[in-house]
CSV table of C-alpha atoms in Angstrom, one decimal:
chain,number,residue,atom,x,y,z
A,1,MET,CA,135.3,93.7,-64.2
A,2,ALA,CA,136.1,92.1,-60.9
A,3,ASP,CA,134.0,88.7,-60.0
A,4,GLY,CA,131.9,90.8,-57.1
A,5,GLY,CA,133.0,89.5,-54.2
A,6,GLY,CA,132.7,92.1,-52.1
A,7,PRO,CA,133.3,96.2,-52.0
A,8,SER,CA,137.3,95.8,-52.6
A,9,GLY,CA,137.2,95.4,-56.2
A,10,ALA,CA,133.7,95.1,-57.3
A,11,ASP,CA,132.8,96.8,-60.5
A,12,VAL,CA,135.4,98.9,-61.3
A,13,ASP,CA,138.1,98.2,-64.4
A,14,ASP,CA,141.6,97.8,-64.6
A,15,ASP,CA,141.9,101.4,-64.0
A,16,GLY,CA,140.1,101.9,-61.4
A,17,ASP,CA,137.0,103.5,-62.9
A,18,PRO,CA,133.5,102.1,-61.9
A,19,CYS,CA,132.0,100.2,-65.1
A,20,GLY,CA,129.0,97.9,-65.0
A,21,PRO,CA,125.6,99.3,-63.4
A,22,SER,CA,126.7,101.1,-60.9
A,23,ALA,CA,128.8,103.7,-63.6
A,24,ALA,CA,127.3,107.2,-63.2
A,25,GLY,CA,125.8,108.8,-66.2
A,26,ALA,CA,122.1,109.5,-65.9
A,27,ALA,CA,120.6,112.7,-65.0
A,28,PRO,CA,120.2,113.0,-60.9
A,29,ARG,CA,117.6,111.6,-59.7
A,30,GLY,CA,115.9,109.6,-57.0
A,31,ALA,CA,117.2,109.6,-53.1
A,32,ARG,CA,119.5,111.9,-51.6
A,33,ALA,CA,123.7,112.1,-51.4
A,34,GLY,CA,125.4,113.6,-49.3
A,35,LYS,CA,125.1,117.7,-49.4
A,36,GLY,CA,121.4,116.9,-50.5
A,37,ARG,CA,122.0,116.0,-54.1
A,38,ARG,CA,120.1,113.6,-55.3
A,39,LEU,CA,121.6,110.2,-56.3
A,40,HIS,CA,122.2,108.9,-60.2
A,41,THR,CA,119.5,106.9,-61.6
A,42,GLN,CA,121.9,104.2,-62.5
A,43,LEU,CA,124.3,104.6,-59.3
A,44,MET,CA,120.3,103.6,-57.4
A,45,GLU,CA,120.3,100.7,-60.1
A,46,ALA,CA,123.9,99.2,-59.3
A,47,MET,CA,123.0,99.5,-55.4
A,48,VAL,CA,120.3,97.2,-55.9
A,49,TRP,CA,122.1,94.9,-57.8
A,50,GLN,CA,124.4,94.5,-55.8
A,51,PHE,CA,122.3,93.6,-53.2
A,52,LEU,CA,120.2,91.2,-55.1
A,53,PHE,CA,122.8,89.0,-57.9
A,54,LEU,CA,126.0,89.5,-55.6
A,55,GLY,CA,124.5,89.7,-52.3
A,56,TRP,CA,126.3,92.4,-50.5
A,57,ASP,CA,124.8,94.1,-47.5
A,58,VAL,CA,124.1,97.5,-46.9
A,59,VAL,CA,127.6,97.9,-45.5
A,60,ALA,CA,128.9,96.7,-48.3
A,61,ILE,CA,127.3,98.4,-50.8
A,62,ALA,CA,127.7,102.0,-49.2
A,63,GLU,CA,130.9,101.5,-48.6
A,64,ASN,CA,131.7,100.5,-52.5
A,65,ASN,CA,129.1,103.5,-53.9
A,66,ARG,CA,131.4,106.3,-52.2
A,67,THR,CA,133.0,108.2,-54.5
A,68,PHE,CA,134.8,111.9,-54.6
A,69,ASP,CA,131.4,113.8,-54.6
A,70,ASN,CA,128.9,111.4,-53.5
A,71,THR,CA,128.7,110.5,-49.4
A,72,VAL,CA,125.9,107.2,-49.8
A,73,VAL,CA,125.4,106.3,-46.0
A,74,GLU,CA,123.9,103.1,-45.0
A,75,SER,CA,120.6,104.8,-44.1
A,76,THR,CA,120.3,105.5,-48.6
A,77,VAL,CA,121.3,102.2,-49.5
A,78,ARG,CA,117.9,101.1,-47.0
A,79,ALA,CA,115.8,103.9,-48.7
A,80,VAL,CA,116.9,102.7,-52.2
A,81,LEU,CA,115.9,99.1,-51.6
A,82,LYS,CA,113.2,99.7,-49.8
A,83,ARG,CA,111.9,101.8,-52.9
A,84,TYR,CA,112.6,99.4,-55.1
A,85,ASP,CA,111.2,96.4,-52.6
A,86,ASP,CA,108.0,98.9,-53.2
A,87,THR,CA,107.6,99.9,-56.1
A,88,GLY,CA,110.0,97.9,-58.5
A,89,PHE,CA,112.0,101.0,-59.4
A,90,VAL,CA,114.1,102.9,-57.9
A,91,ASP,CA,113.2,106.1,-59.2
A,92,TYR,CA,110.5,108.3,-57.9
A,93,LEU,CA,107.2,108.0,-59.7
A,94,PRO,CA,106.2,111.2,-61.0
A,95,ARG,CA,103.2,112.3,-59.5
A,96,ALA,CA,99.6,112.5,-61.6
A,97,SER,CA,99.4,116.6,-62.1
A,98,ARG,CA,96.4,117.5,-60.1
A,99,GLU,CA,92.9,118.8,-62.3
A,100,ARG,CA,92.3,122.4,-60.9
A,101,LEU,CA,90.2,123.8,-63.6
A,102,MET,CA,86.8,125.0,-62.7
A,103,PRO,CA,84.2,122.7,-64.5
A,104,LEU,CA,82.7,124.3,-67.6
A,105,GLU,CA,79.3,124.7,-66.5
A,106,HIS,CA,80.1,126.0,-63.4
A,107,LEU,CA,82.7,128.6,-65.0
A,108,ASN,CA,80.0,129.4,-67.4
A,109,MET,CA,77.8,130.3,-64.3
A,110,LEU,CA,80.7,132.2,-62.6
A,111,LEU,CA,81.0,134.3,-65.7
A,112,SER,CA,77.3,134.9,-65.8
A,113,ILE,CA,77.3,136.6,-62.6
A,114,VAL,CA,80.4,138.2,-63.4
A,115,GLY,CA,78.8,140.2,-66.7
A,116,GLN,CA,75.7,140.7,-64.7
A,117,ASN,CA,77.1,141.9,-61.7
A,118,PRO,CA,80.4,143.3,-62.4
A,119,TRP,CA,80.7,145.1,-59.1
A,120,LEU,CA,80.6,142.1,-57.2
A,121,TYR,CA,83.5,141.8,-54.5
A,122,LEU,CA,85.0,138.0,-54.8
A,123,GLN,CA,83.6,137.1,-51.5
A,124,GLU,CA,80.1,137.8,-52.7
A,125,ILE,CA,80.9,136.4,-56.3
A,126,ALA,CA,82.0,132.8,-54.5
A,127,ASP,CA,78.9,133.1,-52.2
A,128,THR,CA,76.6,133.3,-55.4
A,129,LEU,CA,78.5,130.9,-57.5
A,130,ARG,CA,77.8,128.4,-54.2
A,131,VAL,CA,74.2,129.2,-54.3
A,132,MET,CA,74.0,128.4,-57.9
A,133,THR,CA,76.2,125.3,-58.2
A,134,GLY,CA,76.3,123.7,-55.0
A,135,ALA,CA,79.9,123.4,-54.8
A,136,THR,CA,82.3,125.7,-52.9
A,137,TYR,CA,85.2,127.9,-54.0
A,138,THR,CA,87.1,130.6,-52.4
A,139,ARG,CA,87.7,133.7,-53.6
A,140,ASN,CA,91.1,133.1,-54.3
A,141,TYR,CA,89.9,130.3,-57.0
A,142,VAL,CA,87.4,132.7,-58.3
A,143,TYR,CA,89.9,135.2,-59.2
A,144,ALA,CA,92.3,132.6,-60.7
A,145,SER,CA,89.5,131.5,-62.6
A,146,LEU,CA,88.2,134.7,-63.9
A,147,ILE,CA,91.5,135.4,-64.7
A,148,ARG,CA,91.8,132.5,-66.8
A,149,ALA,CA,88.7,133.6,-68.9
A,150,GLY,CA,90.5,136.7,-69.4
A,151,TYR,CA,88.9,139.0,-66.7
A,152,SER,CA,90.6,141.3,-64.7
A,153,HIS,CA,89.8,144.1,-62.4
A,154,LYS,CA,90.5,146.7,-64.7
A,155,VAL,CA,88.1,144.8,-67.2
A,156,MET,CA,85.7,144.3,-64.8
A,157,VAL,CA,85.7,148.3,-63.3
A,158,ARG,CA,85.4,149.2,-66.8
A,159,ALA,CA,82.2,147.1,-67.4
A,160,ALA,CA,80.7,148.3,-64.1
A,161,ALA,CA,81.0,151.8,-65.1
A,162,GLN,CA,79.5,151.4,-68.3
A,163,ARG,CA,76.9,150.0,-66.2
A,164,ASP,CA,76.2,153.4,-64.2
A,165,GLN,CA,72.1,154.1,-64.9
A,166,LEU,CA,72.2,157.5,-64.1
A,167,GLN,CA,75.0,158.1,-66.2
A,168,ARG,CA,73.6,156.1,-69.0
A,169,ALA,CA,70.1,158.6,-68.2
A,170,GLN,CA,71.8,161.7,-68.2
A,171,TYR,CA,73.9,161.0,-71.1
A,172,TRP,CA,70.7,160.6,-73.0
A,173,GLU,CA,69.3,163.7,-71.7
A,174,ASP,CA,72.0,165.6,-73.1
A,175,VAL,CA,72.6,164.0,-76.6
A,176,SER,CA,68.4,163.9,-76.9
A,177,MET,CA,68.3,167.7,-77.1
A,178,TYR,CA,70.5,167.4,-80.3
A,179,ILE,CA,69.4,164.5,-82.3
A,180,PRO,CA,65.9,162.8,-82.9
A,181,HIS,CA,66.9,159.2,-82.2
A,182,PRO,CA,70.1,157.4,-80.9
A,183,SER,CA,70.7,155.8,-84.5
A,184,CYS,CA,71.5,159.2,-86.2
A,185,LEU,CA,74.4,158.9,-83.7
A,186,VAL,CA,77.7,158.3,-85.7
A,187,PHE,CA,80.8,158.2,-83.5
A,188,GLY,CA,84.3,159.2,-85.2
A,189,ASP,CA,88.1,157.9,-84.2
A,190,GLU,CA,91.1,159.5,-84.9
A,191,THR,CA,93.0,156.7,-86.5
């Protein structure tokens, strides 16, 4: 490996291939390279290494790290060095995922509202939930919470249809002509 005096021969072996910290091979992540691609992590580490240990300036680092498929400009080198200076890492740190689930107490209240009044619109459910919990939820959030809990429009329509008091009264009036008590009913299935 060359002595690292500048971009003319640093970090290349006898064949002219990159070696040492600038050798690529990691999964592409980090700063953007030309054409919207991300730079390899090892390439960004090489830029920091060249700046800190070899004492190169930004222009020399950019010239040294240009390859046939990566266009590294001074602004990219500056961005990598700034990220390293700010965080101590060249790679972007993954963001912590945000918890988006409704608290269990609120979910139980939501399910009780839906269980008692399955014919309500989503906005009415959200308003009732706001009155009960003090927390404001959008109708889309209520919808997503209901879907996660296993409720769908089909399930809700079926539940609402089964709660039709007029239909239920008509059914018992028709059935009571044939049987003395509801416990005498037996239902069968074809399967």
